[in-house]
XYZ file of C-alpha atoms in Angstrom:
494
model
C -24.263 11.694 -43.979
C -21.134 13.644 -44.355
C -19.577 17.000 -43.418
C -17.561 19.269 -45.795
C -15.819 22.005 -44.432
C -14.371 24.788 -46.700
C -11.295 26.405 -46.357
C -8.739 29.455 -47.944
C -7.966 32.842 -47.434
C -10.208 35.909 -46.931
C -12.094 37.430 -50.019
C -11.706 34.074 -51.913
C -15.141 33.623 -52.294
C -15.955 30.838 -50.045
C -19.275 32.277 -48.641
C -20.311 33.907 -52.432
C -19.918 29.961 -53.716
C -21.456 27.892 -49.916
C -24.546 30.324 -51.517
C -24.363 30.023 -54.735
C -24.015 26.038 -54.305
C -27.157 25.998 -51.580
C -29.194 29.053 -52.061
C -27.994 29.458 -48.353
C -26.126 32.487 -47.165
C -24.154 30.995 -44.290
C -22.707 34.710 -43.114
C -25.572 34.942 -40.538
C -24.352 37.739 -38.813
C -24.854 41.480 -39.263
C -21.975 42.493 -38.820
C -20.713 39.641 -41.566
C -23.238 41.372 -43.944
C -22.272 44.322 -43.614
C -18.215 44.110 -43.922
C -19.013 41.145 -46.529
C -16.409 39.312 -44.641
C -17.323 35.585 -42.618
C -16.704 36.056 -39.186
C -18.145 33.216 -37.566
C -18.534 29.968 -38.284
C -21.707 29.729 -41.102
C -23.712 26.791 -42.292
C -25.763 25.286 -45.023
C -26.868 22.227 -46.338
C -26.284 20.643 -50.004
C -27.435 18.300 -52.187
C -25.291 16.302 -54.922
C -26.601 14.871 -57.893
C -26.140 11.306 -56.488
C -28.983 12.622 -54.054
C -26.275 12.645 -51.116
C -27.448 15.279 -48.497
C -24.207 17.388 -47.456
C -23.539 19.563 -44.498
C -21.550 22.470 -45.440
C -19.444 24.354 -42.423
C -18.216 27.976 -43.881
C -15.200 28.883 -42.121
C -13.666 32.595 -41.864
C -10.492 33.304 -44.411
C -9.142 36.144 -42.096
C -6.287 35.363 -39.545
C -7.674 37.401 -36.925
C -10.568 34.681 -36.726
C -8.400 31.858 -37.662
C -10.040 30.600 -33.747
C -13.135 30.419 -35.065
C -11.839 28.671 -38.438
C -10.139 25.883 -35.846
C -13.278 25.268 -33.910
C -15.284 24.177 -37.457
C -12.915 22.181 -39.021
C -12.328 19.330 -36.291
C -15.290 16.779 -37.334
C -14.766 17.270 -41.022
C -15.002 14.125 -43.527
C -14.144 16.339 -46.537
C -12.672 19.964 -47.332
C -13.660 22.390 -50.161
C -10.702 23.782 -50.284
C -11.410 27.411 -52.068
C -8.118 29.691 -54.251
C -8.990 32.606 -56.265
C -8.070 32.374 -59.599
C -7.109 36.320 -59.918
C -4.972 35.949 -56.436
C -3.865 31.934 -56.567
C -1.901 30.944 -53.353
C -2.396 33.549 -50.526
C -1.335 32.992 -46.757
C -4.372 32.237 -45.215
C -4.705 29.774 -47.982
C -1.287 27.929 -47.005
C -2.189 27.770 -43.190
C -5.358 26.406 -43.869
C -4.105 23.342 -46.404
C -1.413 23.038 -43.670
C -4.292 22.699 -40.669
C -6.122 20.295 -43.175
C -3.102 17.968 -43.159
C -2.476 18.242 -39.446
C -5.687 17.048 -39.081
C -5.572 13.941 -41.848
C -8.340 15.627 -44.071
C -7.241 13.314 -46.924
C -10.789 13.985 -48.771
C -11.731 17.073 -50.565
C -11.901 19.427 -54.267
C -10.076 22.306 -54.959
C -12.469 25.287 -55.988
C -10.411 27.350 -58.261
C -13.066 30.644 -58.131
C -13.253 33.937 -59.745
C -12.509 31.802 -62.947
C -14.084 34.226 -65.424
C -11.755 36.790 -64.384
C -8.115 35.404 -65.348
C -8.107 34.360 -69.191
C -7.249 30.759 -69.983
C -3.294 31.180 -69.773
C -3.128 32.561 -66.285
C -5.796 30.226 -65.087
C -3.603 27.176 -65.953
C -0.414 29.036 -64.481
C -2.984 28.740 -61.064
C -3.562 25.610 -61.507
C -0.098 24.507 -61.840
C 0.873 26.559 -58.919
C -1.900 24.816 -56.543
C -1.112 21.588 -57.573
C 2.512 22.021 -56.816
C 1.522 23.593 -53.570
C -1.150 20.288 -52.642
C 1.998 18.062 -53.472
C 3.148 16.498 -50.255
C -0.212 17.297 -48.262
C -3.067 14.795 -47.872
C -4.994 16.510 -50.631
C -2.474 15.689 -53.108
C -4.859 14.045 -54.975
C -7.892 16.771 -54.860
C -8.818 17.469 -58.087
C -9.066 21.299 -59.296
C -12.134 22.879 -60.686
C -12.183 26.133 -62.075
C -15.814 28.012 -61.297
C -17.724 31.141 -61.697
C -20.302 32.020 -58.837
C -21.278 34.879 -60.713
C -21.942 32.966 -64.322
C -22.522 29.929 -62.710
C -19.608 28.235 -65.135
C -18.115 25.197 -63.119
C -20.909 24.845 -60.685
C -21.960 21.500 -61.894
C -18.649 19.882 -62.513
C -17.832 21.073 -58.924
C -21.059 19.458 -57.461
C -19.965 16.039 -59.308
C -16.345 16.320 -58.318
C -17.622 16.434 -54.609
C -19.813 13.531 -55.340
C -17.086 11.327 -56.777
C -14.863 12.879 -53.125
C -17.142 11.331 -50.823
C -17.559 7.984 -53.423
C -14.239 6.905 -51.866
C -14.828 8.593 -48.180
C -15.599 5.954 -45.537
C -18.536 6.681 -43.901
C -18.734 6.402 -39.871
C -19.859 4.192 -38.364
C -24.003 4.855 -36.872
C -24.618 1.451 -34.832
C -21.511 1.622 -32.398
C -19.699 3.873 -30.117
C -20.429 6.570 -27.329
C -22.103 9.942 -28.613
C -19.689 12.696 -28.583
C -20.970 16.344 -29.912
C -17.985 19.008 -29.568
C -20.527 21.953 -29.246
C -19.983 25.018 -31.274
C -22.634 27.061 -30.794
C -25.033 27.357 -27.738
C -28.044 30.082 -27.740
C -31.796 30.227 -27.327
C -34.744 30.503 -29.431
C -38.365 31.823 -28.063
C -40.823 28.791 -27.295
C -37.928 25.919 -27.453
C -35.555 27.643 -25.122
C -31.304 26.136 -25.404
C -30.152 24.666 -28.456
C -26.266 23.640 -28.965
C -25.255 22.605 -32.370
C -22.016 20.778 -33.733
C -21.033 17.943 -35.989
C -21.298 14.390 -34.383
C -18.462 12.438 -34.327
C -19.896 9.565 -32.436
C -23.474 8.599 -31.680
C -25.895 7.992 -31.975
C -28.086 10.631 -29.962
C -32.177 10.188 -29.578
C -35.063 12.299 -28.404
C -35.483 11.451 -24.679
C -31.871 10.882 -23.424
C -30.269 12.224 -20.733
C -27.153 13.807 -21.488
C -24.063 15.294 -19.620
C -22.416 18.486 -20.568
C -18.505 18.258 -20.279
C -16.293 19.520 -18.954
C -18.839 21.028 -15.769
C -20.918 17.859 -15.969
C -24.121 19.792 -16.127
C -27.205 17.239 -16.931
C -29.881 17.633 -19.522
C -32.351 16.288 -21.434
C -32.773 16.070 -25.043
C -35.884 17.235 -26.035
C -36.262 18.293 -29.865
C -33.632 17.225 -32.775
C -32.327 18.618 -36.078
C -30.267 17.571 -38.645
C -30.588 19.269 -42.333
C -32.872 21.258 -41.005
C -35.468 18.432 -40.343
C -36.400 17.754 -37.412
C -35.075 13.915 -36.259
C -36.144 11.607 -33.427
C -32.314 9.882 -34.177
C -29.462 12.022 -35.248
C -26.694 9.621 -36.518
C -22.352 10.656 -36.575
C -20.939 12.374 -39.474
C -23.978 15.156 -39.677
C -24.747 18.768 -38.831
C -26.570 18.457 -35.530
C -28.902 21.432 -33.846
C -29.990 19.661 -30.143
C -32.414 21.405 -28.060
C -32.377 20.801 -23.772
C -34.526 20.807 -21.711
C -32.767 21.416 -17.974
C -30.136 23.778 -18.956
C -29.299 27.133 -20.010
C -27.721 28.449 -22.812
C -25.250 30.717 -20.988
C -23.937 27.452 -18.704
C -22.563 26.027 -22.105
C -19.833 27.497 -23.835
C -18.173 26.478 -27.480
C -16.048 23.730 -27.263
C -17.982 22.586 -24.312
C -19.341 18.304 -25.415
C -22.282 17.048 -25.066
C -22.290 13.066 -24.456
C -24.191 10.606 -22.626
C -23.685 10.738 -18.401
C -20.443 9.654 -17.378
C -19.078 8.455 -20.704
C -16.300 10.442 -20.989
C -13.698 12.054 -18.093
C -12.483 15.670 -18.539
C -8.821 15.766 -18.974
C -6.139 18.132 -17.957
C -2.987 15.672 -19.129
C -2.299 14.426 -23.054
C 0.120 12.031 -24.622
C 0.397 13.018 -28.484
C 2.407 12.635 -31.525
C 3.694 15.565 -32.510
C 4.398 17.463 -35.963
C 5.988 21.057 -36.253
C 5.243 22.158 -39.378
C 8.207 23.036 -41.446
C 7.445 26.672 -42.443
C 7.581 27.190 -38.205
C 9.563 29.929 -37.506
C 11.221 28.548 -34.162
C 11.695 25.311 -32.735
C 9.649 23.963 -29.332
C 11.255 23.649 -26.747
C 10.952 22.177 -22.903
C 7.615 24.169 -21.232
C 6.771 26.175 -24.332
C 3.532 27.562 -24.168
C 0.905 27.133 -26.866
C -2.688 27.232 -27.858
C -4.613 23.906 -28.372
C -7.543 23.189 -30.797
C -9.190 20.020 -30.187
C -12.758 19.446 -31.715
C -14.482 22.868 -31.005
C -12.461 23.308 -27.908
C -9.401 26.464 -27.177
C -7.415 25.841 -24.246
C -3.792 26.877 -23.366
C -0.681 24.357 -22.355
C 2.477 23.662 -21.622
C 4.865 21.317 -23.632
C 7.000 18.093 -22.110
C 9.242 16.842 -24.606
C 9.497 13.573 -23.812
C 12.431 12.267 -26.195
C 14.183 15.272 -27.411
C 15.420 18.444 -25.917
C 13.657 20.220 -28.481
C 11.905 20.074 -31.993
C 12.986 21.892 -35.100
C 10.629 22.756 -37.631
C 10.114 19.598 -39.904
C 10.595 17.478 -36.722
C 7.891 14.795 -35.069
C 8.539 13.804 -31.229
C 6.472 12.757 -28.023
C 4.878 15.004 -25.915
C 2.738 15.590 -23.139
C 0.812 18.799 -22.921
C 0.059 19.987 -19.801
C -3.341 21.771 -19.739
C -4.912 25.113 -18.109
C -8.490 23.650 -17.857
C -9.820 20.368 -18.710
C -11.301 19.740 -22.064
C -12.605 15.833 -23.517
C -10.053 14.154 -26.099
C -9.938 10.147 -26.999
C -7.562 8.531 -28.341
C -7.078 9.205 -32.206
C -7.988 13.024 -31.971
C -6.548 15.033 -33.973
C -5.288 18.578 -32.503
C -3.600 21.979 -33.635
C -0.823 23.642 -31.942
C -0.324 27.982 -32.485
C 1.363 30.448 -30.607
C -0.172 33.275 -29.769
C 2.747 35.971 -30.794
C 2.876 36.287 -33.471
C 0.060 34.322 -34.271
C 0.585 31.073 -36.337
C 0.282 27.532 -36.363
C 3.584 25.540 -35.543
C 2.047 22.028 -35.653
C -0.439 19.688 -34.757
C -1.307 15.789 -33.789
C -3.114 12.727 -32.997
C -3.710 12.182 -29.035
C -2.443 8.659 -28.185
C -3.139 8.601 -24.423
C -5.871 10.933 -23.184
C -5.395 9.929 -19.496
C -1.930 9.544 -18.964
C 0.050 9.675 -16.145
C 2.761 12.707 -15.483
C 6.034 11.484 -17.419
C 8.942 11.959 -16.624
C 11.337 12.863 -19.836
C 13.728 10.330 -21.655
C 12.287 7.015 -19.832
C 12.618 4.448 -22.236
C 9.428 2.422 -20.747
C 7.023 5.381 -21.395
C 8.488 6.123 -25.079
C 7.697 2.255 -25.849
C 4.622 2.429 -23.978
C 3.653 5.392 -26.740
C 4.762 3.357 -29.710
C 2.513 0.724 -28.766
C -0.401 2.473 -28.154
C 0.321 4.280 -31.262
C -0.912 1.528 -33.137
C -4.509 1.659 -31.617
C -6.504 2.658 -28.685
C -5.231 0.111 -25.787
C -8.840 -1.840 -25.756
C -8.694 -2.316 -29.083
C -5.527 -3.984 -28.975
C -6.358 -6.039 -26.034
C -9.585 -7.373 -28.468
C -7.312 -7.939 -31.832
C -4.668 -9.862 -29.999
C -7.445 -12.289 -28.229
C -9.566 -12.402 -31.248
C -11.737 -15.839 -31.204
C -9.034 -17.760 -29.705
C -8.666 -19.366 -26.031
C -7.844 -17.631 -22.937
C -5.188 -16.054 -22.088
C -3.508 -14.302 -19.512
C -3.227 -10.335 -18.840
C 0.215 -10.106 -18.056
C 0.851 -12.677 -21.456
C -0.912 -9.662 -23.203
C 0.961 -7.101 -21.705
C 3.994 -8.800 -23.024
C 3.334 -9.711 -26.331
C 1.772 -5.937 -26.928
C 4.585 -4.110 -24.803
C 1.344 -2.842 -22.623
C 2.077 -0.793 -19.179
C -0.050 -2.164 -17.038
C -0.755 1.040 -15.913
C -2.699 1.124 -19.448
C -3.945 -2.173 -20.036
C -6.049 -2.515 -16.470
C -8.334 0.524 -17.020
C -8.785 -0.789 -20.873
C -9.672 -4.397 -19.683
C -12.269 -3.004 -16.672
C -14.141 -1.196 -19.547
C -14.292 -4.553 -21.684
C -15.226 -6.471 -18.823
C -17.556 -3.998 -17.985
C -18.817 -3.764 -21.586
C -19.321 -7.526 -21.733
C -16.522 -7.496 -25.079
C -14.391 -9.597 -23.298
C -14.984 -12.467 -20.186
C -13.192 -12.400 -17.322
C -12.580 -16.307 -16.342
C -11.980 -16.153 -12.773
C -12.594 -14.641 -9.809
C -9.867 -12.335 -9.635
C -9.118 -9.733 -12.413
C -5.672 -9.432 -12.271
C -5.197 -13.542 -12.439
C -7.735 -14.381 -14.335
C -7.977 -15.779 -17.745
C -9.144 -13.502 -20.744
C -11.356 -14.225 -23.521
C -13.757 -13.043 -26.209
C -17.445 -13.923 -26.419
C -16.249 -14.942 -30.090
C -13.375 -17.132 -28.211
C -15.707 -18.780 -25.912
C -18.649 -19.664 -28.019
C -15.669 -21.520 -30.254
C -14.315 -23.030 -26.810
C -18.013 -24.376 -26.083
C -17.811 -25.850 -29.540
C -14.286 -28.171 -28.496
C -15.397 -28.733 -24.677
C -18.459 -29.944 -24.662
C -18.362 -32.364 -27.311
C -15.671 -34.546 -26.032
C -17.136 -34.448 -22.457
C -20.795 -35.724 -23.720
C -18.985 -38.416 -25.700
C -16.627 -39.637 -22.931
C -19.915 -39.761 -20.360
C -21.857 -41.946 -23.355
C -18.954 -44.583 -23.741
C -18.109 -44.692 -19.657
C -21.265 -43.766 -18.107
C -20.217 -45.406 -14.996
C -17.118 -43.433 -14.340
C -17.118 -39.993 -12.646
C -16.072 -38.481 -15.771
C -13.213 -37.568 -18.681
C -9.770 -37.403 -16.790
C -8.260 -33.712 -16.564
C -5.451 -34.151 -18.296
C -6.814 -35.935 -20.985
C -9.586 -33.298 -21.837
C -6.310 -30.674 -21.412
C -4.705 -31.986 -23.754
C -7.133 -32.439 -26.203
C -7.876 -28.615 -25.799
C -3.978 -27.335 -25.635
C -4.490 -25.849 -22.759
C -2.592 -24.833 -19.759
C -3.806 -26.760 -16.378
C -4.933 -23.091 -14.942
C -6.753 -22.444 -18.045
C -8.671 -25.699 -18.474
C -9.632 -24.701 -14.444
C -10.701 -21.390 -15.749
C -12.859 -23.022 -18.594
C -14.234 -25.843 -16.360
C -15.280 -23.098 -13.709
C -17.149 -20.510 -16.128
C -18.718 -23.759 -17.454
C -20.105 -25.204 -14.195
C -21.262 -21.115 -13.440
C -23.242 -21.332 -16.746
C -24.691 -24.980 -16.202
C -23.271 -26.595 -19.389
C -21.640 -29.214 -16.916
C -22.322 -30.550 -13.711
């Protein structure tokens, strides 16, 4: 399952060709009707000739609903990025390819509409000019197809150009990870009473589980489920989701509210990020500025910390922490978008590194390299790759080889522990020695052996000498007492 978002300026023709494409008008609004103009976010569902079912989000062109744009754009796997042929580059069109790249949308076409308007000569001055314009972006490599909603030219060598798009685009992962549904739209419907839609990033989510809307931590359960318009009794990440509760109402849930399973995720008023001021900014940030953030389907307003520069010029990437008005749910690898609200324009954007830090203070060295290291991958995730399927080892080793706070790398090795990924040999945490089920299993495999063979050649003696066995295995004396322990607690020795 995958999402495609579209994207470009107003009166472009993005809702004329979501229709045209789907038979689906996603303005769903009177009021959108009637000024022909996409307010709101819209939505419809596509096949491709591959047989690949596609969610399409419609966002609004107009800046004065570029909030509504942000909140539909933050689970996409692909863009449909739209340019009139008879207008080319517009400036709705360049803040949306810049948003696109803030948030690493690296997959998408370029719909080059209106085509039977412009003769062939202007059309391939367009086409020039967009390509120049994608150059440097992460849809560089989008490939531009000119199309005619109204004579239908180009439909079909759009729909395979999307196909060939999401060929290459990695699908997420259904089996693993905590369900996470950045709500977007909460109402009611006679006889079913409050449904919340979104796009799930995470799952997956099934009929019958209780859930927890964040950030009030409001309970529900799930009662009916939708994706393509089918009813489900799974709904798996990377699709178009409609849920409907039972135990809530619809007015207790607001967009950019999340919907996840209980006490999976904390609400968070603090983020560490990367980030990027665009280069067409027209001032720099500085210390405390104030901006708007757009995470997932969620608007909340914060203050900036620079933590290694006393300010950043447009062009420039730095660490901050934002400071938050009201708690919202972020992990680590989220993408955001930064605006300011006069005049009203995006400045920049990034990828949350930490979202629970601690309050920094600026220009400490230990933080900054605390960053860079977590930079490279959620902390747990780290703490897994560098034991991998070899022996035990000890936290503060770890710490040392990764450049880990331990401010960090505690609260990521509870939630191992706790998740069973990684063993905890010992009876104290903070001392004990660390391994992988993967590790131990191959552990089992050089301990035992050795152990059964020495009791089969000496059966009289009390059994293989310490340091012997120690140094067979390579490992430290308050290791092999760590291994010997866990394997008298699980009966494979006496």
């Amino acid at each position: 399952m995958y999402v495609i978002g579209t994207a470009g300026h107003v009166d472009h023709g993005k809702s004329t060709l979501v229709k045209t494409l789907t038979g689906t008008d996603p303005d769903r609004l009177a009021e959108e009707q009637r000024r022909a103009m996409t307010i709101d976010l819209g939505f419809a569902w596509l096949s491709l000739p591959s047989g690949r079912s596609v969610s399409l989000v419609d966002v609004p062109g107009h800046e004065r609903f570029m909030k509504n744009m942000l909140a539909g754009v933050g689970g996409l796997d692909a863009a449909l990025l739209v340019v009139a042929a008879d207008e080319a580059i517009m400036p709705q069109t360049s803040e949306h390819l810049a948003i696109l790249d803030l948030l690493g949308v690296s997959h998408g076409v370029v719909a080059l509409t209106k085509a039977d308007l412009v003769d062939a000569e202007w059309l391939a001055l367009v086409h020039e000019e967009v390509a120049a314009k994608l150059a440097g972006t992460s849809l560089a490599a989008a490939p531009l197809v000119p199309v005619s909603a109204r004579t239908g030219a180009g439909l079909a060598e759009l729909r395979a150009a999307l196909d060939q798009v999401l060929d290459t685009t990695p699908a997420r992962n259904s089996e693993r990870g905590t369900p996470r549904l950045p709500i977007d739209r909460s109402f009611t419907i006679g006889g079913f009473g409050t449904v919340v839609t979104g796009t799930l990033l995470a799952g997956p989510l099934a009929l019958g589980q209780e859930v927890e809307i964040l950030p009030s931590g409001l309970r529900a359960r799930i009662r009916g489920l939708q994706t393509h318009k089918q009813r489900s009794e799974t709904a798996l990440p990377g699709t178009r989701v409609a849920v409907n509760l039972a135990g809530v109402h619809h007015s207790q849930i607001s967009r950019g509210d999340v919907l996840s399973l209980p006490d999976a995720y904390t609400p968070t008023t603090l983020l560490d990020l990367r980030l990027r001021v665009l280069a067409e900014a027209d001032h720099p940030i500085t210390q405390n500025t104030g901006l708007d953030l757009f995470l997932g389907a969620a608007e909340v307003r914060c203050r900036v910390t620079l933590l290694d520069a006393e300010s950043l010029v447009p062009g420039a990437s730095g660490w901050v922490q934002l400071r938050l008005e009201q708690p919202i749910v972020a992990a680590h690898g989220d993408r955001c978008i930064l605006r300011v609200a006069s005049p009203s324009m995006t400045v920049g954007g990034g990828m949350v590194i930490d979202p629970h830090p601690a309050r920094h203070r600026r220009f400490r060295n230990e933080v900054l390299a605390g960053l860079e290291t977590l930079a490279r991958g959620a902390p747990d995730e780290l703490l897994v790759q560098a034991l991998g399927a070899g022996p035990p080892r000890e936290l503060a080793e770890l710490r040392g080889e990764l450049g880990m706070p331990e401010s960090i790398a505690q609260p990521a090795l509870a939630k191992l522990i706790s998740s069973g990924l990684v063993l905890a040999l010992g009876e104290q945490t903070s001392s004990a020695h660390l391994i992988t089920p993967a590790g131990w299993s191959r552990l089992e495999e050089r301990l035992l052996p050795p152990l059964r063979a020495y009791q089969r050649r000496y059966p009289l003696r009390q059994g293989m000498p310490r340091e012997e066995l120690r140094q067979r295995l390579r490992l430290s004396p308050r290791a092999l007492t760590a291994c010997l322990t866990e394997a008298a607690r699980r009966a494979l020795i006496g």
